[in-house]
Amino acid sequence: MNIKENLSNRIKRVKPSVTNDSNRQAKELIKNGIHVFNLSNGDISLPTPEIAKNAAIEAIENDDTKYTLASGKEELRKAIADQYNRKYDLDYKYQNVLVGSGTKNVLFTLMGVLCNHDDEIIVPTPCWPSYFEQIKLFGATPKIIECGIENNFKLTAKLLSKNITTRTKAVILNSPNNPSGSIYSKEELAELAKVLEKHDDIFIIFDDVYSEIASPRSSF
């Protein structure tokens, strides 16, 4: 039996991760004694903070290792809501917070919740390539908007407005951006918000996974 031919049509639409494949090739070269600057995966080079190590050890020693609610531990959800409220001057309740096992897992689940066949998800580029495959996996189409150097690799209100159609289900905003490093200012986000306020059926996926390594002078 040819296993690949018997897989679902859904999975056949998905291409292997470019970053993971680049990482595999880089590690193979390093293993063979070739000096390589591996810039593929965004893996942190610093050691795990002692406070995190100690908390994990303490949890194991206290047998705090059982299943939690699918939404995550209440204490953690409250801490996340508090952090966002302090940082962005918002008023999130912990009931609005869900916890997942990493950004890729959360985005994958989100695409499964949002995407229907014939939906379009607006994806400004340059971007993290896994967005494309997650969207395609669930039958939707990534609507690619190329954001050139003239716009500092960022989506503008004009570009966004021009690309919204009746099929638009969501728009992805990533700041600080992977891979360009561009950061949206508060004013730029406000301009995008004005466009999206006219389309209250469009979801906003705001990926701010790198916000804690941005310059303190940056708004977002």
PDB file of N, CA, C and O in Angstrom, residues 8 12 33 41 52 69 71-72 77-78 97 104 136 148 160 170 174 178 184 189 192 200 204 210:
ATOM      1  N   SER A   8      -5.440  11.702   3.798  1.00  0.00           N
ATOM      2  CA  SER A   8      -6.584  12.572   3.487  1.00  0.00           C
ATOM      3  C   SER A   8      -6.191  13.653   2.487  1.00  0.00           C
ATOM      4  O   SER A   8      -5.034  14.081   2.425  1.00  0.00           O
ATOM      5  N   LYS A  12      -2.839  16.473   2.200  1.00  0.00           N
ATOM      6  CA  LYS A  12      -2.076  16.565   0.951  1.00  0.00           C
ATOM      7  C   LYS A  12      -1.929  18.011   0.486  1.00  0.00           C
ATOM      8  O   LYS A  12      -1.062  18.316  -0.329  1.00  0.00           O
ATOM      9  N   GLY A  33      30.564  18.712  10.783  1.00  0.00           N
ATOM     10  CA  GLY A  33      31.720  19.547  11.039  1.00  0.00           C
ATOM     11  C   GLY A  33      31.764  20.857  10.284  1.00  0.00           C
ATOM     12  O   GLY A  33      32.783  21.543  10.279  1.00  0.00           O
ATOM     13  N   ASN A  41      15.031  28.117  12.946  1.00  0.00           N
ATOM     14  CA  ASN A  41      14.046  28.108  14.029  1.00  0.00           C
ATOM     15  C   ASN A  41      14.301  29.242  15.019  1.00  0.00           C
ATOM     16  O   ASN A  41      15.435  29.584  15.302  1.00  0.00           O
ATOM     17  N   ALA A  52      11.520  29.486  36.665  1.00  0.00           N
ATOM     18  CA  ALA A  52      10.674  28.535  35.926  1.00  0.00           C
ATOM     19  C   ALA A  52      11.072  27.097  36.254  1.00  0.00           C
ATOM     20  O   ALA A  52      10.206  26.229  36.446  1.00  0.00           O
ATOM     21  N   LEU A  69      -8.494  22.101  33.436  1.00  0.00           N
ATOM     22  CA  LEU A  69      -9.578  22.409  32.507  1.00  0.00           C
ATOM     23  C   LEU A  69      -8.981  22.610  31.115  1.00  0.00           C
ATOM     24  O   LEU A  69      -7.825  23.014  30.977  1.00  0.00           O
ATOM     25  N   SER A  71      -9.448  24.887  29.162  1.00  0.00           N
ATOM     26  CA  SER A  71      -9.126  26.305  28.985  1.00  0.00           C
ATOM     27  C   SER A  71      -7.863  26.722  29.733  1.00  0.00           C
ATOM     28  O   SER A  71      -7.358  27.820  29.537  1.00  0.00           O
ATOM     29  N   GLY A  72      -7.335  25.834  30.607  1.00  0.00           N
ATOM     30  CA  GLY A  72      -6.134  26.154  31.365  1.00  0.00           C
ATOM     31  C   GLY A  72      -6.451  26.424  32.828  1.00  0.00           C
ATOM     32  O   GLY A  72      -7.606  26.610  33.225  1.00  0.00           O
ATOM     33  N   ARG A  77      -4.698  31.793  33.908  1.00  0.00           N
ATOM     34  CA  ARG A  77      -5.541  32.650  33.050  1.00  0.00           C
ATOM     35  C   ARG A  77      -5.706  34.033  33.672  1.00  0.00           C
ATOM     36  O   ARG A  77      -5.703  35.053  32.975  1.00  0.00           O
ATOM     37  N   LYS A  78      -5.824  34.078  35.002  1.00  0.00           N
ATOM     38  CA  LYS A  78      -5.932  35.375  35.677  1.00  0.00           C
ATOM     39  C   LYS A  78      -4.631  36.165  35.543  1.00  0.00           C
ATOM     40  O   LYS A  78      -4.656  37.383  35.320  1.00  0.00           O
ATOM     41  N   VAL A  97      -9.727  34.343  28.482  1.00  0.00           N
ATOM     42  CA  VAL A  97      -8.386  33.834  28.209  1.00  0.00           C
ATOM     43  C   VAL A  97      -8.399  32.311  28.122  1.00  0.00           C
ATOM     44  O   VAL A  97      -8.979  31.636  28.983  1.00  0.00           O
ATOM     45  N   LYS A 104       2.138  27.800  18.014  1.00  0.00           N
ATOM     46  CA  LYS A 104       1.740  27.044  16.816  1.00  0.00           C
ATOM     47  C   LYS A 104       0.483  26.228  17.089  1.00  0.00           C
ATOM     48  O   LYS A 104      -0.435  26.183  16.263  1.00  0.00           O
ATOM     49  N   LYS A 136      -4.615  26.512   4.880  1.00  0.00           N
ATOM     50  CA  LYS A 136      -4.959  25.569   3.815  1.00  0.00           C
ATOM     51  C   LYS A 136      -5.440  24.232   4.357  1.00  0.00           C
ATOM     52  O   LYS A 136      -6.290  23.572   3.763  1.00  0.00           O
ATOM     53  N   GLY A 148       5.854  45.750   1.029  1.00  0.00           N
ATOM     54  CA  GLY A 148       7.242  45.984   0.647  1.00  0.00           C
ATOM     55  C   GLY A 148       7.985  46.917   1.579  1.00  0.00           C
ATOM     56  O   GLY A 148       7.437  47.451   2.556  1.00  0.00           O
ATOM     57  N   LEU A 160      -5.119  47.098   3.165  1.00  0.00           N
ATOM     58  CA  LEU A 160      -6.117  46.255   3.805  1.00  0.00           C
ATOM     59  C   LEU A 160      -7.488  46.467   3.172  1.00  0.00           C
ATOM     60  O   LEU A 160      -8.174  45.502   2.802  1.00  0.00           O
ATOM     61  N   ALA A 170     -10.859  36.620   8.239  1.00  0.00           N
ATOM     62  CA  ALA A 170      -9.976  37.149   9.291  1.00  0.00           C
ATOM     63  C   ALA A 170      -8.762  37.810   8.656  1.00  0.00           C
ATOM     64  O   ALA A 170      -8.458  37.594   7.474  1.00  0.00           O
ATOM     65  N   ASN A 174       0.940  40.557  12.808  1.00  0.00           N
ATOM     66  CA  ASN A 174       2.047  40.014  13.595  1.00  0.00           C
ATOM     67  C   ASN A 174       3.027  41.143  13.914  1.00  0.00           C
ATOM     68  O   ASN A 174       3.645  41.702  13.024  1.00  0.00           O
ATOM     69  N   ASN A 178       7.741  38.513  12.362  1.00  0.00           N
ATOM     70  CA  ASN A 178       8.675  37.459  11.991  1.00  0.00           C
ATOM     71  C   ASN A 178       8.504  37.243  10.492  1.00  0.00           C
ATOM     72  O   ASN A 178       7.431  36.864  10.053  1.00  0.00           O
ATOM     73  N   TYR A 184       4.372  47.568  14.519  1.00  0.00           N
ATOM     74  CA  TYR A 184       3.298  48.527  14.252  1.00  0.00           C
ATOM     75  C   TYR A 184       3.214  49.536  15.394  1.00  0.00           C
ATOM     76  O   TYR A 184       3.251  49.158  16.575  1.00  0.00           O
ATOM     77  N   LEU A 189      -1.901  50.919  14.002  1.00  0.00           N
ATOM     78  CA  LEU A 189      -2.943  49.970  14.372  1.00  0.00           C
ATOM     79  C   LEU A 189      -4.315  50.647  14.417  1.00  0.00           C
ATOM     80  O   LEU A 189      -5.330  50.049  14.048  1.00  0.00           O
ATOM     81  N   LEU A 192      -5.662  50.809  10.900  1.00  0.00           N
ATOM     82  CA  LEU A 192      -6.176  49.502  10.483  1.00  0.00           C
ATOM     83  C   LEU A 192      -7.516  49.216  11.158  1.00  0.00           C
ATOM     84  O   LEU A 192      -8.439  48.668  10.542  1.00  0.00           O
ATOM     85  N   ASP A 200     -17.577  44.315  10.806  1.00  0.00           N
ATOM     86  CA  ASP A 200     -17.561  43.708  12.140  1.00  0.00           C
ATOM     87  C   ASP A 200     -17.693  42.187  12.126  1.00  0.00           C
ATOM     88  O   ASP A 200     -17.740  41.552  13.178  1.00  0.00           O
ATOM     89  N   ILE A 204      -9.923  39.464  13.940  1.00  0.00           N
ATOM     90  CA  ILE A 204      -8.548  39.960  13.962  1.00  0.00           C
ATOM     91  C   ILE A 204      -7.699  38.973  14.755  1.00  0.00           C
ATOM     92  O   ILE A 204      -7.978  38.711  15.929  1.00  0.00           O
ATOM     93  N   TYR A 210       6.308  37.970  19.991  1.00  0.00           N
ATOM     94  CA  TYR A 210       7.642  38.530  20.258  1.00  0.00           C
ATOM     95  C   TYR A 210       7.585  39.878  20.974  1.00  0.00           C
ATOM     96  O   TYR A 210       8.581  40.600  21.025  1.00  0.00           O
TER      97      TYR A 210
END
